[in-house]
Amino acid sequence: MSFKDLYGNSQHRKNVAHFASIASLASVDGEVNDAEKVVLDRFARKLDITETEYEEVMKNPGAYPIDPPTSLDRRLERMYDLFKIIFADHDIDDDERVLIKKYAIGLGYSNESADKVITRSIVIFGGKLDFEDYAMLVRK
């Protein structure tokens, strides 16, 4: 049975694929820690992931295809979600950097755009904003 057969609703299929991307990032360093589990549980509720789907995804999160959104806002939202799980432990390691770059490209960013979004996101999520960036973000 194919992935699409299992999840007939197109939006729900996208949510499962997005959850699998998040789970893949959480497990990239070998084990899902308690902070990552809390974030995964929150995303499962937000994305309407059933307990059965949750268990299946966690068995092999890399088995689910990335289903890229067509709008920039939705892509940014997906990247934001992914960075929330990466920074659940307040750090980003090399494996997570490699994986987030693959996902960014899979979501439809060019290589150059992916690098920019990732670099800026690391600064924001890492809490290392300089005053000019902070002021720009707050003034919007």
PDB file of C-alpha atoms in Angstrom:
ATOM      1  CA  MET A   1       0.000   0.000   0.000  1.00  0.00           C
ATOM      2  CA  SER A   2       1.392   3.402  -0.950  1.00  0.00           C
ATOM      3  CA  PHE A   3       1.768   6.436   1.278  1.00  0.00           C
ATOM      4  CA  LYS A   4      -1.029   8.211  -0.615  1.00  0.00           C
ATOM      5  CA  ASP A   5      -3.366   5.253  -0.111  1.00  0.00           C
ATOM      6  CA  LEU A   6      -2.809   5.367   3.627  1.00  0.00           C
ATOM      7  CA  TYR A   7      -3.526   9.069   3.892  1.00  0.00           C
ATOM      8  CA  GLY A   8      -6.274   9.991   1.438  1.00  0.00           C
ATOM      9  CA  ASN A   9      -6.827  13.615   2.477  1.00  0.00           C
ATOM     10  CA  SER A  10      -4.292  15.797   0.682  1.00  0.00           C
ATOM     11  CA  GLN A  11      -3.892  18.313   3.529  1.00  0.00           C
ATOM     12  CA  HIS A  12      -3.596  15.540   6.087  1.00  0.00           C
ATOM     13  CA  ARG A  13      -0.990  13.824   3.895  1.00  0.00           C
ATOM     14  CA  LYS A  14       0.989  17.076   3.889  1.00  0.00           C
ATOM     15  CA  ASN A  15       0.680  17.298   7.656  1.00  0.00           C
ATOM     16  CA  VAL A  16       1.954  13.743   8.116  1.00  0.00           C
ATOM     17  CA  ALA A  17       4.866  14.434   5.756  1.00  0.00           C
ATOM     18  CA  HIS A  18       5.678  17.643   7.643  1.00  0.00           C
ATOM     19  CA  PHE A  19       5.486  15.825  10.977  1.00  0.00           C
ATOM     20  CA  ALA A  20       7.816  13.162   9.590  1.00  0.00           C
ATOM     21  CA  SER A  21      10.283  15.909   8.610  1.00  0.00           C
ATOM     22  CA  ILE A  22      10.136  17.288  12.139  1.00  0.00           C
ATOM     23  CA  ALA A  23      10.551  13.797  13.628  1.00  0.00           C
ATOM     24  CA  SER A  24      13.497  13.128  11.331  1.00  0.00           C
ATOM     25  CA  LEU A  25      15.226  16.276  12.581  1.00  0.00           C
ATOM     26  CA  ALA A  26      14.489  15.354  16.188  1.00  0.00           C
ATOM     27  CA  SER A  27      16.004  11.904  15.761  1.00  0.00           C
ATOM     28  CA  VAL A  28      18.989  12.885  13.592  1.00  0.00           C
ATOM     29  CA  ASP A  29      21.349  12.778  16.570  1.00  0.00           C
ATOM     30  CA  GLY A  30      20.299   9.239  17.439  1.00  0.00           C
ATOM     31  CA  GLU A  31      17.705   9.680  20.152  1.00  0.00           C
ATOM     32  CA  VAL A  32      14.735  11.943  20.770  1.00  0.00           C
ATOM     33  CA  ASN A  33      15.327  13.725  24.078  1.00  0.00           C
ATOM     34  CA  ASP A  34      12.603  14.861  26.496  1.00  0.00           C
ATOM     35  CA  ALA A  35      12.518  18.458  25.207  1.00  0.00           C
ATOM     36  CA  GLU A  36      12.216  17.246  21.612  1.00  0.00           C
ATOM     37  CA  LYS A  37       9.457  14.793  22.634  1.00  0.00           C
ATOM     38  CA  VAL A  38       7.441  17.668  24.133  1.00  0.00           C
ATOM     39  CA  VAL A  39       7.755  19.639  20.883  1.00  0.00           C
ATOM     40  CA  LEU A  40       6.905  16.560  18.782  1.00  0.00           C
ATOM     41  CA  ASP A  41       3.803  15.917  20.876  1.00  0.00           C
ATOM     42  CA  ARG A  42       2.733  19.545  20.423  1.00  0.00           C
ATOM     43  CA  PHE A  43       3.234  19.333  16.646  1.00  0.00           C
ATOM     44  CA  ALA A  44       1.346  16.045  16.513  1.00  0.00           C
ATOM     45  CA  ARG A  45      -1.667  17.754  18.098  1.00  0.00           C
ATOM     46  CA  LYS A  46      -1.285  20.855  15.904  1.00  0.00           C
ATOM     47  CA  LEU A  47      -1.061  18.761  12.734  1.00  0.00           C
ATOM     48  CA  ASP A  48      -3.854  16.342  13.775  1.00  0.00           C
ATOM     49  CA  ILE A  49      -1.558  13.302  13.769  1.00  0.00           C
ATOM     50  CA  THR A  50      -3.211  10.206  15.200  1.00  0.00           C
ATOM     51  CA  GLU A  51      -1.452   8.019  17.735  1.00  0.00           C
ATOM     52  CA  THR A  52      -1.083   5.271  15.105  1.00  0.00           C
ATOM     53  CA  GLU A  53       0.408   7.720  12.586  1.00  0.00           C
ATOM     54  CA  TYR A  54       2.726   9.085  15.284  1.00  0.00           C
ATOM     55  CA  GLU A  55       4.043   5.599  16.059  1.00  0.00           C
ATOM     56  CA  GLU A  56       4.484   4.742  12.368  1.00  0.00           C
ATOM     57  CA  VAL A  57       6.342   7.980  11.651  1.00  0.00           C
ATOM     58  CA  MET A  58       8.621   7.505  14.656  1.00  0.00           C
ATOM     59  CA  LYS A  59       9.577   4.007  13.458  1.00  0.00           C
ATOM     60  CA  ASN A  60      11.033   5.446  10.243  1.00  0.00           C
ATOM     61  CA  PRO A  61      10.610   9.215   9.825  1.00  0.00           C
ATOM     62  CA  GLY A  62      12.812   9.277   6.720  1.00  0.00           C
ATOM     63  CA  ALA A  63      10.361   7.093   4.795  1.00  0.00           C
ATOM     64  CA  TYR A  64       7.905   9.927   4.219  1.00  0.00           C
ATOM     65  CA  PRO A  65       8.272  12.252   1.228  1.00  0.00           C
ATOM     66  CA  ILE A  66       8.563  16.014   1.640  1.00  0.00           C
ATOM     67  CA  ASP A  67       5.390  17.628   0.308  1.00  0.00           C
ATOM     68  CA  PRO A  68       6.453  21.218  -0.435  1.00  0.00           C
ATOM     69  CA  PRO A  69       3.944  24.033  -0.002  1.00  0.00           C
ATOM     70  CA  THR A  70       3.452  26.388  -2.915  1.00  0.00           C
ATOM     71  CA  SER A  71       3.423  29.679  -1.002  1.00  0.00           C
ATOM     72  CA  LEU A  72       6.431  31.397   0.551  1.00  0.00           C
ATOM     73  CA  ASP A  73       4.553  31.950   3.816  1.00  0.00           C
ATOM     74  CA  ARG A  74       3.772  28.237   4.148  1.00  0.00           C
ATOM     75  CA  ARG A  75       7.423  27.353   3.369  1.00  0.00           C
ATOM     76  CA  LEU A  76       8.594  29.794   6.020  1.00  0.00           C
ATOM     77  CA  GLU A  77       6.102  28.318   8.483  1.00  0.00           C
ATOM     78  CA  ARG A  78       7.459  24.831   7.790  1.00  0.00           C
ATOM     79  CA  MET A  79      11.034  26.064   8.258  1.00  0.00           C
ATOM     80  CA  TYR A  80      10.009  27.775  11.486  1.00  0.00           C
ATOM     81  CA  ASP A  81       8.496  24.516  12.748  1.00  0.00           C
ATOM     82  CA  LEU A  82      11.662  22.630  11.868  1.00  0.00           C
ATOM     83  CA  PHE A  83      13.860  25.156  13.658  1.00  0.00           C
ATOM     84  CA  LYS A  84      11.650  24.905  16.746  1.00  0.00           C
ATOM     85  CA  ILE A  85      12.400  21.186  16.979  1.00  0.00           C
ATOM     86  CA  ILE A  86      16.103  21.665  16.235  1.00  0.00           C
ATOM     87  CA  PHE A  87      16.464  24.281  18.965  1.00  0.00           C
ATOM     88  CA  ALA A  88      14.375  22.354  21.513  1.00  0.00           C
ATOM     89  CA  ASP A  89      17.734  21.418  23.026  1.00  0.00           C
ATOM     90  CA  HIS A  90      19.089  24.994  22.486  1.00  0.00           C
ATOM     91  CA  ASP A  91      21.688  23.898  19.945  1.00  0.00           C
ATOM     92  CA  ILE A  92      22.130  22.882  16.316  1.00  0.00           C
ATOM     93  CA  ASP A  93      24.699  20.246  15.445  1.00  0.00           C
ATOM     94  CA  ASP A  94      26.332  19.390  12.104  1.00  0.00           C
ATOM     95  CA  ASP A  95      23.908  16.548  11.310  1.00  0.00           C
ATOM     96  CA  GLU A  96      20.947  18.844  11.911  1.00  0.00           C
ATOM     97  CA  ARG A  97      22.503  21.515   9.670  1.00  0.00           C
ATOM     98  CA  VAL A  98      22.900  19.027   6.836  1.00  0.00           C
ATOM     99  CA  LEU A  99      19.356  17.736   7.248  1.00  0.00           C
ATOM    100  CA  ILE A 100      17.731  21.176   7.498  1.00  0.00           C
ATOM    101  CA  LYS A 101      19.503  22.196   4.287  1.00  0.00           C
ATOM    102  CA  LYS A 102      18.125  19.130   2.500  1.00  0.00           C
ATOM    103  CA  TYR A 103      14.639  19.911   3.783  1.00  0.00           C
ATOM    104  CA  ALA A 104      14.900  23.564   2.795  1.00  0.00           C
ATOM    105  CA  ILE A 105      15.798  22.553  -0.748  1.00  0.00           C
ATOM    106  CA  GLY A 106      13.039  19.920  -0.662  1.00  0.00           C
ATOM    107  CA  LEU A 107      10.597  22.654   0.353  1.00  0.00           C
ATOM    108  CA  GLY A 108      11.506  24.584  -2.779  1.00  0.00           C
ATOM    109  CA  TYR A 109      14.285  26.946  -1.725  1.00  0.00           C
ATOM    110  CA  SER A 110      17.229  27.363  -4.050  1.00  0.00           C
ATOM    111  CA  ASN A 111      20.643  26.449  -2.645  1.00  0.00           C
ATOM    112  CA  GLU A 112      21.458  30.131  -2.059  1.00  0.00           C
ATOM    113  CA  SER A 113      18.048  30.962  -0.544  1.00  0.00           C
ATOM    114  CA  ALA A 114      18.247  27.915   1.727  1.00  0.00           C
ATOM    115  CA  ASP A 115      21.621  29.073   3.051  1.00  0.00           C
ATOM    116  CA  LYS A 116      20.237  32.561   3.774  1.00  0.00           C
ATOM    117  CA  VAL A 117      17.107  31.296   5.544  1.00  0.00           C
ATOM    118  CA  ILE A 118      19.113  28.790   7.576  1.00  0.00           C
ATOM    119  CA  THR A 119      21.803  31.290   8.586  1.00  0.00           C
ATOM    120  CA  ARG A 120      19.235  33.892   9.639  1.00  0.00           C
ATOM    121  CA  SER A 121      17.134  31.297  11.463  1.00  0.00           C
ATOM    122  CA  ILE A 122      20.145  30.039  13.423  1.00  0.00           C
ATOM    123  CA  VAL A 123      20.894  33.607  14.519  1.00  0.00           C
ATOM    124  CA  ILE A 124      17.275  34.177  15.547  1.00  0.00           C
ATOM    125  CA  PHE A 125      16.720  30.833  17.298  1.00  0.00           C
ATOM    126  CA  GLY A 126      20.186  30.876  18.841  1.00  0.00           C
ATOM    127  CA  GLY A 127      19.401  34.192  20.501  1.00  0.00           C
ATOM    128  CA  LYS A 128      22.395  35.919  18.928  1.00  0.00           C
ATOM    129  CA  LEU A 129      20.636  38.859  17.302  1.00  0.00           C
ATOM    130  CA  ASP A 130      22.525  42.099  17.099  1.00  0.00           C
ATOM    131  CA  PHE A 131      20.646  45.284  17.931  1.00  0.00           C
ATOM    132  CA  GLU A 132      19.968  46.260  14.304  1.00  0.00           C
ATOM    133  CA  ASP A 133      18.306  42.909  13.553  1.00  0.00           C
ATOM    134  CA  TYR A 134      16.375  43.036  16.797  1.00  0.00           C
ATOM    135  CA  ALA A 135      15.145  46.554  16.086  1.00  0.00           C
ATOM    136  CA  MET A 136      14.130  45.617  12.541  1.00  0.00           C
ATOM    137  CA  LEU A 137      12.135  42.600  13.734  1.00  0.00           C
ATOM    138  CA  VAL A 138      10.419  44.472  16.546  1.00  0.00           C
ATOM    139  CA  ARG A 139       9.488  47.467  14.401  1.00  0.00           C
ATOM    140  CA  LYS A 140       7.604  45.438  11.789  1.00  0.00           C
TER     141      LYS A 140
END
